[in-house]
Each structure stands twice: as C-alpha cells, then as structure tokens.
mmCIF file of C-alpha atoms in Angstrom:
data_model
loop_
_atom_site.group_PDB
_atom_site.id
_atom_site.type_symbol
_atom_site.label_atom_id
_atom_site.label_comp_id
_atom_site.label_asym_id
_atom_site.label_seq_id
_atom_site.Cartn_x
_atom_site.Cartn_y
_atom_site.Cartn_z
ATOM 1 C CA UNK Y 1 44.232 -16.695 -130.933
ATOM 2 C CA UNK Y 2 41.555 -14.393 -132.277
ATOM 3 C CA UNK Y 3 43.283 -11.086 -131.275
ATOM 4 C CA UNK Y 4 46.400 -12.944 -133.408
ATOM 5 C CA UNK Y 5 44.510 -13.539 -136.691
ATOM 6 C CA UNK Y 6 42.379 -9.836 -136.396
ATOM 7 C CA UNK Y 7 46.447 -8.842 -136.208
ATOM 8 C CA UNK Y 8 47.843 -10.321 -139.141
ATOM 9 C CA UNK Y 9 44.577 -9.392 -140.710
ATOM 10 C CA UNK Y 10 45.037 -6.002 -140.011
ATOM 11 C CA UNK Y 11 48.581 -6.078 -140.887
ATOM 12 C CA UNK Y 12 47.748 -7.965 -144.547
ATOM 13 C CA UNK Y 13 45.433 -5.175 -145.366
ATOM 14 C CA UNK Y 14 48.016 -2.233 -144.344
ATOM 15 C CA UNK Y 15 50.905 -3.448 -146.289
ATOM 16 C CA UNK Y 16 47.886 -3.790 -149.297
ATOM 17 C CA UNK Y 17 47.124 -0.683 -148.801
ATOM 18 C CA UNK Y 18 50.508 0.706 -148.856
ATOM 19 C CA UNK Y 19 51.307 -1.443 -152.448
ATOM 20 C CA UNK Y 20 48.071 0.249 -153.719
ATOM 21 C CA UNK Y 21 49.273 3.858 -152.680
ATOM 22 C CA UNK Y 22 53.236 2.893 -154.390
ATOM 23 C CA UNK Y 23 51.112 1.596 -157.937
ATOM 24 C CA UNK Y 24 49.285 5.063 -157.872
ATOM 25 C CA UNK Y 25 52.244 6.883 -157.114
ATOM 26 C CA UNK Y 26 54.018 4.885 -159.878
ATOM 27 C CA UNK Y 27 51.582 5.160 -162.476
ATOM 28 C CA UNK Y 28 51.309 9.326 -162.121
ATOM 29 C CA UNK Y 29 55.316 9.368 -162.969
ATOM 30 C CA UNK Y 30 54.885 7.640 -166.079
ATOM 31 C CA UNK Y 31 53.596 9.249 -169.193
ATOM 32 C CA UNK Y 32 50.105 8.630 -169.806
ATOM 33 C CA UNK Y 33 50.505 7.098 -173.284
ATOM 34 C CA UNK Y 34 52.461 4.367 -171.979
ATOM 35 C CA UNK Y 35 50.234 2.660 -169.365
ATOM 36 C CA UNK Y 36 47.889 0.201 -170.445
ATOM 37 C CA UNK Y 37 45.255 -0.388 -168.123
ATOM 38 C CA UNK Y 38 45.065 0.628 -164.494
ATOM 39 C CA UNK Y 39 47.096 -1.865 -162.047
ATOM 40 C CA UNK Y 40 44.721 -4.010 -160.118
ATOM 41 C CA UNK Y 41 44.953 -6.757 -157.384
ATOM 42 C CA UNK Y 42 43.248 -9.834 -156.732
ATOM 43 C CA UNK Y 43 41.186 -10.935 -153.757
ATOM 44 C CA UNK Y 44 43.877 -13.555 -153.309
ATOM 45 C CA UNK Y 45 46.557 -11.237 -152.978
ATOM 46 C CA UNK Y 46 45.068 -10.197 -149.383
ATOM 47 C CA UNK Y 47 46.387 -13.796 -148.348
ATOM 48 C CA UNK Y 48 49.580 -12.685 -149.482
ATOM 49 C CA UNK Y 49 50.100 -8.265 -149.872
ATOM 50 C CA UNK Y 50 53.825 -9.298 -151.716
ATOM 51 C CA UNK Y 51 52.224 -11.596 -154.206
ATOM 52 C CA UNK Y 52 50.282 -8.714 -156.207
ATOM 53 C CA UNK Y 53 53.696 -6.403 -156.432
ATOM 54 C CA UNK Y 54 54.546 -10.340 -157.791
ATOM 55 C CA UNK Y 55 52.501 -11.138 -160.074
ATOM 56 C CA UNK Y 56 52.834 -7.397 -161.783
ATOM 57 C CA UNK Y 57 56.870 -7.220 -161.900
ATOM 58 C CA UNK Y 58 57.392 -10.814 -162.929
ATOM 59 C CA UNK Y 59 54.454 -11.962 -165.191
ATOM 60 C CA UNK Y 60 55.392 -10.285 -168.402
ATOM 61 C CA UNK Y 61 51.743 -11.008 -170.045
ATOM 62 C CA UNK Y 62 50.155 -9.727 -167.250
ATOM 63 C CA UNK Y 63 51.957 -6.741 -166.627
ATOM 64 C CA UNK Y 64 49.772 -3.805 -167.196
ATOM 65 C CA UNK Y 65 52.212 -1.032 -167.147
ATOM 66 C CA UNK Y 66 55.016 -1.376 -169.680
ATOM 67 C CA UNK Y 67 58.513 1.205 -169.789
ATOM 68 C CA UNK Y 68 60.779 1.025 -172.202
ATOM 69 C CA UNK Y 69 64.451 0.442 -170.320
ATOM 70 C CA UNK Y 70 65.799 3.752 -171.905
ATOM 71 C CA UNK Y 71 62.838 5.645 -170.169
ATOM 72 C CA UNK Y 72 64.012 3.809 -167.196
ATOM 73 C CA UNK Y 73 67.400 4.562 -167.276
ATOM 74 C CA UNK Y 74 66.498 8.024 -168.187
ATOM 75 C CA UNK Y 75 64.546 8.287 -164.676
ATOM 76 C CA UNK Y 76 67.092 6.641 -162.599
ATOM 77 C CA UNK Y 77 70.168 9.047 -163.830
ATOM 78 C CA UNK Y 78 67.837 12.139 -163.492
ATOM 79 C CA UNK Y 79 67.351 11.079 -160.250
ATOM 80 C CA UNK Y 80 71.201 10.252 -159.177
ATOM 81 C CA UNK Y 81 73.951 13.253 -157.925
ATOM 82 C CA UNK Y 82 77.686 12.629 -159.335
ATOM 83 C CA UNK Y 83 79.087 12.222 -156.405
ATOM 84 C CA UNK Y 84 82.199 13.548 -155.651
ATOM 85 C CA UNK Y 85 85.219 12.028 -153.141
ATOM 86 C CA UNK Y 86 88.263 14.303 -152.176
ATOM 87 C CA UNK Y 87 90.978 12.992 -150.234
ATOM 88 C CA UNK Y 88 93.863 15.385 -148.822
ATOM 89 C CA UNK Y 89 97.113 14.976 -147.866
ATOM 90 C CA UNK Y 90 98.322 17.067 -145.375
ATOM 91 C CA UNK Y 91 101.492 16.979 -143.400
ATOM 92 C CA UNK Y 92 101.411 18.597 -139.625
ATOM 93 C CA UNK Y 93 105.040 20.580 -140.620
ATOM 94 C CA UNK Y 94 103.454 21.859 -143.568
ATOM 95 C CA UNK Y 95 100.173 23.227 -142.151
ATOM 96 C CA UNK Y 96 102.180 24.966 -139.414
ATOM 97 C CA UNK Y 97 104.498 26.851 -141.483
ATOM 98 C CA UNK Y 98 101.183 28.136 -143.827
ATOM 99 C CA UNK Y 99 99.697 29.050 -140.392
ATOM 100 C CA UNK Y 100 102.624 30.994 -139.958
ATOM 101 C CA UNK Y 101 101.732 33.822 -141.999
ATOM 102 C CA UNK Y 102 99.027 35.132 -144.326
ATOM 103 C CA UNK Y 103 100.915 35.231 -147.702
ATOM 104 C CA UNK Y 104 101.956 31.435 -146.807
ATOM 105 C CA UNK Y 105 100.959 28.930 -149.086
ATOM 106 C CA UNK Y 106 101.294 25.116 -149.748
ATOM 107 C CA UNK Y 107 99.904 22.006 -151.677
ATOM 108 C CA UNK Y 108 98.728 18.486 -151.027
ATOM 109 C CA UNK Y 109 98.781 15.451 -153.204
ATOM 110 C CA UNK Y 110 95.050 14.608 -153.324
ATOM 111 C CA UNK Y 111 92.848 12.217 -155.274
ATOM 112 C CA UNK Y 112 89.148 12.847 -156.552
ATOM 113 C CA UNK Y 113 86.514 10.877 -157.787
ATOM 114 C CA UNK Y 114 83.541 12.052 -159.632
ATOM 115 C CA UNK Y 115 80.750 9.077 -160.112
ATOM 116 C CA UNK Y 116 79.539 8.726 -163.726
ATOM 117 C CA UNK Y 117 76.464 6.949 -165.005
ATOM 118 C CA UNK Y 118 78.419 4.028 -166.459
ATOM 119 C CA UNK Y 119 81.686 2.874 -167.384
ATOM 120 C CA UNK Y 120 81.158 3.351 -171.154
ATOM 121 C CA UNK Y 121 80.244 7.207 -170.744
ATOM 122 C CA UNK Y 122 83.788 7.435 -168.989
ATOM 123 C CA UNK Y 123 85.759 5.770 -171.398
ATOM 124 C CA UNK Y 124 84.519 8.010 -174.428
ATOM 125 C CA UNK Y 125 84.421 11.641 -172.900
ATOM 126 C CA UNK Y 126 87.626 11.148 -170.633
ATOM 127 C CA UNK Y 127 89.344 13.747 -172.544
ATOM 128 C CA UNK Y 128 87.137 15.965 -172.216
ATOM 129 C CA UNK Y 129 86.201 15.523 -168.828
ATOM 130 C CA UNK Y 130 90.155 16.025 -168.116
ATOM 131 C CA UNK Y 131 90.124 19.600 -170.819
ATOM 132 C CA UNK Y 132 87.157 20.582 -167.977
ATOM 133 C CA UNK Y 133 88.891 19.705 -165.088
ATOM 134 C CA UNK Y 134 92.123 21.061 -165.924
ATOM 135 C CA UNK Y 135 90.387 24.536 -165.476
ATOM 136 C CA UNK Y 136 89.739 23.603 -161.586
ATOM 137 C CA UNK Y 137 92.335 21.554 -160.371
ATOM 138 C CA UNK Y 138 95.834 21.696 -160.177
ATOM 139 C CA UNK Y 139 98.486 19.447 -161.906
ATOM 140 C CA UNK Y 140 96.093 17.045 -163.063
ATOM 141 C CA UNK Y 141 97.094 13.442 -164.214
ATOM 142 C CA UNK Y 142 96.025 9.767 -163.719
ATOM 143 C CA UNK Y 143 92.923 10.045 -165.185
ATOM 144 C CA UNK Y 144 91.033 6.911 -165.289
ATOM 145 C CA UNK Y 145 87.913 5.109 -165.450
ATOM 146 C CA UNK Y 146 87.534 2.758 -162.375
ATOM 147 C CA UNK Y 147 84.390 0.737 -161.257
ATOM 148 C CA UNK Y 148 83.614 0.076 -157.443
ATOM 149 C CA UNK Y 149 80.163 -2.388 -156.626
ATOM 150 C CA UNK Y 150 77.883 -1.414 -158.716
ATOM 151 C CA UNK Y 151 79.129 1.582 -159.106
ATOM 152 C CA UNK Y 152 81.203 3.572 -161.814
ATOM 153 C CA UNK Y 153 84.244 6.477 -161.314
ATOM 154 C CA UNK Y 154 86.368 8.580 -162.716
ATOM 155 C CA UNK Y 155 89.675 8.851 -160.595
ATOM 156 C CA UNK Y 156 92.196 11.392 -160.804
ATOM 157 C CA UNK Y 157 95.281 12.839 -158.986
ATOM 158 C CA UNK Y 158 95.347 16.924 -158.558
ATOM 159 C CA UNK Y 159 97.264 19.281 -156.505
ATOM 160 C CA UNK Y 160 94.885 21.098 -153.376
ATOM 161 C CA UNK Y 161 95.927 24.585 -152.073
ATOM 162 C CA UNK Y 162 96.711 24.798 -148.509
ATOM 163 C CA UNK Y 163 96.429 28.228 -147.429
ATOM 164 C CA UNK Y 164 96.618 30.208 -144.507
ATOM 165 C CA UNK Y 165 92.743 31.401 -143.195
ATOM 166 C CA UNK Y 166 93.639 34.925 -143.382
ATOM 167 C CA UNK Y 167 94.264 34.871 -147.450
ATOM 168 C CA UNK Y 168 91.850 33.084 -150.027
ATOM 169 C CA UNK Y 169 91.659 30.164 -151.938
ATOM 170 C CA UNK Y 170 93.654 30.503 -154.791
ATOM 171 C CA UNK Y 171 91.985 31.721 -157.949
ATOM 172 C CA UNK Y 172 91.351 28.797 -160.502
ATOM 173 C CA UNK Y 173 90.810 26.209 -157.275
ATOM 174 C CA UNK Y 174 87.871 24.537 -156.313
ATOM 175 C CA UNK Y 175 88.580 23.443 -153.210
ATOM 176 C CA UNK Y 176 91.243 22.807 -150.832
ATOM 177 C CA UNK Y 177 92.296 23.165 -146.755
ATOM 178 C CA UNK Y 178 93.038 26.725 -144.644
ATOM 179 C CA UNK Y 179 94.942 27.257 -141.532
ATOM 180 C CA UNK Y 180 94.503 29.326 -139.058
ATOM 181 C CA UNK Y 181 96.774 30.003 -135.699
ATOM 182 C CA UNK Y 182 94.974 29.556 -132.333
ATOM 183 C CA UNK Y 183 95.890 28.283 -128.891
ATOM 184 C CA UNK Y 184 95.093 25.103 -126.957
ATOM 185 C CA UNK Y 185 96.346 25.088 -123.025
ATOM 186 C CA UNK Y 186 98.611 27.983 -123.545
ATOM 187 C CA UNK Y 187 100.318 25.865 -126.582
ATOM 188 C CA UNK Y 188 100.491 27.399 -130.245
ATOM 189 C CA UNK Y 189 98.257 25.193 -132.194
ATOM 190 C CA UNK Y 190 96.049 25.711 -135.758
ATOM 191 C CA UNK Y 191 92.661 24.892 -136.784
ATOM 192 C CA UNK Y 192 92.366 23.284 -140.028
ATOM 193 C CA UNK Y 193 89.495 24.368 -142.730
ATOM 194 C CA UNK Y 194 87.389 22.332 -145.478
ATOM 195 C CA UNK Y 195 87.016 24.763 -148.087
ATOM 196 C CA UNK Y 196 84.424 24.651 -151.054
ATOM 197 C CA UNK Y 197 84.329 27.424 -153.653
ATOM 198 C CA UNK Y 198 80.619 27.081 -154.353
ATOM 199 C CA UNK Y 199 80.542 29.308 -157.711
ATOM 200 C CA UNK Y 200 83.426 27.622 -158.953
ATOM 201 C CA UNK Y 201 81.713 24.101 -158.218
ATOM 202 C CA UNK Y 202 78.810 25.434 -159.835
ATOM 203 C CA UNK Y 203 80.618 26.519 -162.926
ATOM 204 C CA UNK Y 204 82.583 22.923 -163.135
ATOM 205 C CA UNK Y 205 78.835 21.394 -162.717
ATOM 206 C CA UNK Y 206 77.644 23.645 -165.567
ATOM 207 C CA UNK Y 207 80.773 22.488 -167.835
ATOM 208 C CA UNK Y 208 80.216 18.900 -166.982
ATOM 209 C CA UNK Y 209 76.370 19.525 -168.279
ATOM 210 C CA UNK Y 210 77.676 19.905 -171.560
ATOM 211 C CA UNK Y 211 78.845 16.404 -171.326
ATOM 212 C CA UNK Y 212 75.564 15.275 -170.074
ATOM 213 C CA UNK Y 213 72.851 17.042 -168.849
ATOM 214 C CA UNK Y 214 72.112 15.128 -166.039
ATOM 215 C CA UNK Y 215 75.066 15.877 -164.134
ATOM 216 C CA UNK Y 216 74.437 17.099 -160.872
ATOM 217 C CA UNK Y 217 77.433 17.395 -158.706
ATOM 218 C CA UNK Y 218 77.302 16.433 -155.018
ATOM 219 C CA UNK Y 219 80.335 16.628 -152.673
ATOM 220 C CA UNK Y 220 79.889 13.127 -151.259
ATOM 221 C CA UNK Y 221 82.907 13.062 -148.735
ATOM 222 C CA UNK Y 222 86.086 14.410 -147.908
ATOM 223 C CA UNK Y 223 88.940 12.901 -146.229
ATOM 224 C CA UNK Y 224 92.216 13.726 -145.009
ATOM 225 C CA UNK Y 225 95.269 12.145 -144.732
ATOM 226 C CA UNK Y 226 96.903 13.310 -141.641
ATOM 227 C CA UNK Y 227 100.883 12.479 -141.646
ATOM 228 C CA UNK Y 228 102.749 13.798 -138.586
ATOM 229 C CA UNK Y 229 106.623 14.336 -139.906
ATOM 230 C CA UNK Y 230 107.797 15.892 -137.099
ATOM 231 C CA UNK Y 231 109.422 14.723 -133.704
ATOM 232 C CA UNK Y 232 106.163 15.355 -131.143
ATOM 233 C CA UNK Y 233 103.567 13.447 -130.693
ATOM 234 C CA UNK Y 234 100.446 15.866 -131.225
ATOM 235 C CA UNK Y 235 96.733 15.883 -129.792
ATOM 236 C CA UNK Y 236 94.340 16.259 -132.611
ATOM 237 C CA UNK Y 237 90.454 17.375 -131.777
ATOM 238 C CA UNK Y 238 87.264 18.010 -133.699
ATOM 239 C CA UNK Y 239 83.917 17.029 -134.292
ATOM 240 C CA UNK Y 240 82.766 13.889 -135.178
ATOM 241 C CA UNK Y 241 84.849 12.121 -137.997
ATOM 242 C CA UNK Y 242 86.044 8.766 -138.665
ATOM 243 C CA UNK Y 243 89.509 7.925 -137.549
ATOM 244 C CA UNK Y 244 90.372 5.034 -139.650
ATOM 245 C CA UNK Y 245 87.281 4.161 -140.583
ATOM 246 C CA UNK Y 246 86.346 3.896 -136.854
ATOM 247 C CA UNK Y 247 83.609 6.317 -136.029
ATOM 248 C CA UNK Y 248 84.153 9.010 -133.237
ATOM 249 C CA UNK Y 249 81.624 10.729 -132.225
ATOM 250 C CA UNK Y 250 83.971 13.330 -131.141
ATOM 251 C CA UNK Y 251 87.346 13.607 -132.480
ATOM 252 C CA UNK Y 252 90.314 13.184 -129.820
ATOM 253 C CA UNK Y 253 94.049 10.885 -131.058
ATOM 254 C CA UNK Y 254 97.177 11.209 -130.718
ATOM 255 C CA UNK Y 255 99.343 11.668 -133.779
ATOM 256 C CA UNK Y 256 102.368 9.901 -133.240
ATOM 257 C CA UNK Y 257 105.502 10.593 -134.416
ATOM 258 C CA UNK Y 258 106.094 9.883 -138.361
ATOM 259 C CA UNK Y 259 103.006 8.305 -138.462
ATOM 260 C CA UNK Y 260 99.799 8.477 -140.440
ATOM 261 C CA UNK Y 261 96.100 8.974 -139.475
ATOM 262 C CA UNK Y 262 93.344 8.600 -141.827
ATOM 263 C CA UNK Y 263 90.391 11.280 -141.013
ATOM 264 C CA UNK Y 264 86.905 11.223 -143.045
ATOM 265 C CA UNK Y 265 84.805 14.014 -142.349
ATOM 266 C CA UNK Y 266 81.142 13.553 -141.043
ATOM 267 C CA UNK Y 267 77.908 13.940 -142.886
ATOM 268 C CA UNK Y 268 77.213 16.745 -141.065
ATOM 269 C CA UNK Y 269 80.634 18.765 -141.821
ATOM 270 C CA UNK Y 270 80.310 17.726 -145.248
ATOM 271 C CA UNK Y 271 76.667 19.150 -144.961
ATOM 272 C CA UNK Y 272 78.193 21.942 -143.690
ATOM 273 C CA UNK Y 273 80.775 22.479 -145.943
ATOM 274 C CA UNK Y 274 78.404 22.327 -149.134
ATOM 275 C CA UNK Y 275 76.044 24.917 -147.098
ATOM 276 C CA UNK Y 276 78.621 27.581 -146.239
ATOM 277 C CA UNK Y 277 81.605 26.755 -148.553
ATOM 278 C CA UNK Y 278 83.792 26.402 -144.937
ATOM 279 C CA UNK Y 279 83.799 23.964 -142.290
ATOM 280 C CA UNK Y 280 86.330 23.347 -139.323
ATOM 281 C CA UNK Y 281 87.241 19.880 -138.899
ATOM 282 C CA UNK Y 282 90.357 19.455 -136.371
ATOM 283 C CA UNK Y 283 92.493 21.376 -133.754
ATOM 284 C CA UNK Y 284 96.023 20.022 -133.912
ATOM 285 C CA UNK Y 285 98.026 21.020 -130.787
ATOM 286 C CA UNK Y 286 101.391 19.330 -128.398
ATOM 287 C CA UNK Y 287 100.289 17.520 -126.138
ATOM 288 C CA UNK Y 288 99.553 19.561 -122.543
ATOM 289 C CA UNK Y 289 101.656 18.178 -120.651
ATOM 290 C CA UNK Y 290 104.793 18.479 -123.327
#
C-alpha cells in the first residue's frame, strides 16, 4: 500500500512539475507588458496537478496572465500552414497514350482546396484569390468558400497536366502527374509521377502573402482518382497509399474493368514530393498471367 501512495505521490509531483515547466514556457511567448504577476500554484494543487492549470484558465479574477483574443488569434494563425488538397483524375487509356511518346500530353479534371483562417476572410478576397490562382492553374471555375469541422476552405475545380516523364511540366502549372514507359513481367506498363513545381508554389505562396501575410502554403495531400476505361483488368503497385480510404501498407489491386479506385498518397510520398518536387506513386501493368 505504501509503495502505491509513494507512486501516486511521485506521479502528482511530475505532472506538477511538468504544468510548472508549460506556465514558464507560456509566459516567455507573451510580451512582457502584458503579464501581470508571475503564475503560481497552491500547496493544494499537489492533491490535484489539473486543478492549478484550473483555477488559472477558468477563474477570471484570479488569472494572472491576461491576452487579448486578437493577440491570440494572431499566434494561432502564425502558427497554422494553409493546407493544400489536390485530387486527380486520371484515366488508365489516357496515361498510356501520354506514355506513348515525349511530346504527348493530356489533362485531368481535378479539385483543390487551400485552408483559410476563417470563413469571413474567404468570402471577401475570393476574387482575388481566383485573379492569383488563375496564374497557376488551368481552367479555373467553382470557386467557393466551404467549411469542414472546424475547419475553413476554399474549393475550386482546375485542369492538371498529364505529361509524359521525358518532357516537363507545362509552363504556367503548378503541379500535375508524369508518365513514364517501363515493364512489369515482360508486359508494357508505366509508372505514374506526383509532380510539384516548388518555385512556382513558392511564387503562388508569395502572391497569396499579399492577401495575408500569414499564409504559409503546405501540400497537405494528394489523391488520385484512378478510372480504368478500358477492357483489361490491370494490376496496380506502389508504396504505401490508401485504397479507398483503407490503408495499405504496400500498394497491390486490381483495377477492374470500367471501374474506379480511389488512391491517397502517403505522408511519406507527400513528404517526398514537397522535398524533391517528384515522387512515384503506382506501377500500372496487365495482369501476368493475361
């Protein structure tokens, strides 16, 4: 019973100790004319480590370190990325024929979504967020402001370049999907490409900064909507993904005929693709024994 108590004992006095460290920490990010008095604890709160960070957050009299909520909005957008969601689509017919041959190019409907910090900073610069993106995306329409959680969006419909690996994404893009020919089993087949113009994100980030100087662009994911509008039945394989919002930790279907397969990249080809502007994400080949 003893050993029990010195536990929880010694456990009451870490996670005090750890509160104490967080109000330091706290206090140091705040400008010095707007605290108080130094945060302090009571000998009761060892009976209870929570009730100190209590007593401080909830007990407005009490509180000895005040910020006003525009500070604190201030901190938490200079702190948040606008995250930003591509999602391709790509037929298998199409990718073949750009595979084809270097001067072969195609498109694919896609959809983007840049996060903003709030649905009223959407509404009033959507104009000129579209005059910006106009300069980096092709065919742009369907602007609009959309809200998901907690969370606010601005959605919008482009046209991606698919091009073949041995040419370059086309001038004016920011990103789209290459092709390249290869062979799987003794079977033609074609790698396909994430591609991320990194000085032309970095020029779209820079526009977007005139909107508000916070922005910070971050490619949060990038999917790919795999239709298969031929007559085979193809074997598709890559690194980890998720197939349908299933995770695999290494990517191996079967695209049926005039079906559709829904294929998010991993964090660590997205990592990947941000690092080196390029990442492969999925063989598609007949099947072997075709």
């Amino acid at each position: 019973m003893a050993a029990t108590v010195d536990r929880m004992t010694q456990f009451r006095l870490d996670a005090l100790c750890y509160l104490r460290k967080w109000a330091q920490h706290a206090a140091k990010a705040v400008p010095q004319n707007l605290v108080a008095q130094p945060l302090t604890f009571e000998d009761s709160d060892l009976r209870s480590p929570l009730r100190g960070a209590q007593r401080w957050a909830i007990n407005k009299d009490k509180r000895a370190m005040r910020i006003p909520a525009s500070i604190a909005c201030l901190l938490v957008a200079s702190l948040s990325a606008c995250k930003v969601d591509s999602r391709y689509e790509v037929f298998i017919g199409d990718a073949f024929e750009v595979a084809s041959a270097a001067d072969k190019l195609s498109s694919a409907n896609s959809n983007f979504r840049i996060e903003m910090p709030s649905s009223k900073q959407c509404e009033e610069n959507k104009d000129r967020l579209g005059a910006i993106l106009l300069k980096y995306y092709s065919d742009l329409s369907a602007l609009s402001c959309a809200k998901d959680g907690f969370k606010d969006y601005l959605d919008f419909a482009a046209k991606a370049p698919i091009f073949n690996e041995k040419g370059k994404l086309p001038t004016g893009s920011v990103s789209g999907v290459s092709v390249a020919q290869t062979s799987v089993g003794g079977f033609d087949a074609i790698t396909l490409y994430a591609v991320l113009d990194k000085a032309r994100f970095q020029t779209l980030e820079a526009e977007l900064k005139g909107i508000n100087q916070q922005a910070k662009l971050e490619v949060a994911s990038v999917t790919v909507e795999l239709n298969n509008d031929g007559r085979e039945t193809y074997q598709i394989r890559g690194p980890s993904a998720f197939v349908n919002n299933e995770p695999q930790l290494e990517l191996s279907i079967n695209s049926e005929r005039r079906s559709k397969k829904t294929i998010r990249l991993s964090d660590v080809s997205v990592s990947d693709l941000v690092r080196s502007g390029k990442t492969p994400f999925m063989i598609i080949s007949p099947p072997r024994n075709s």
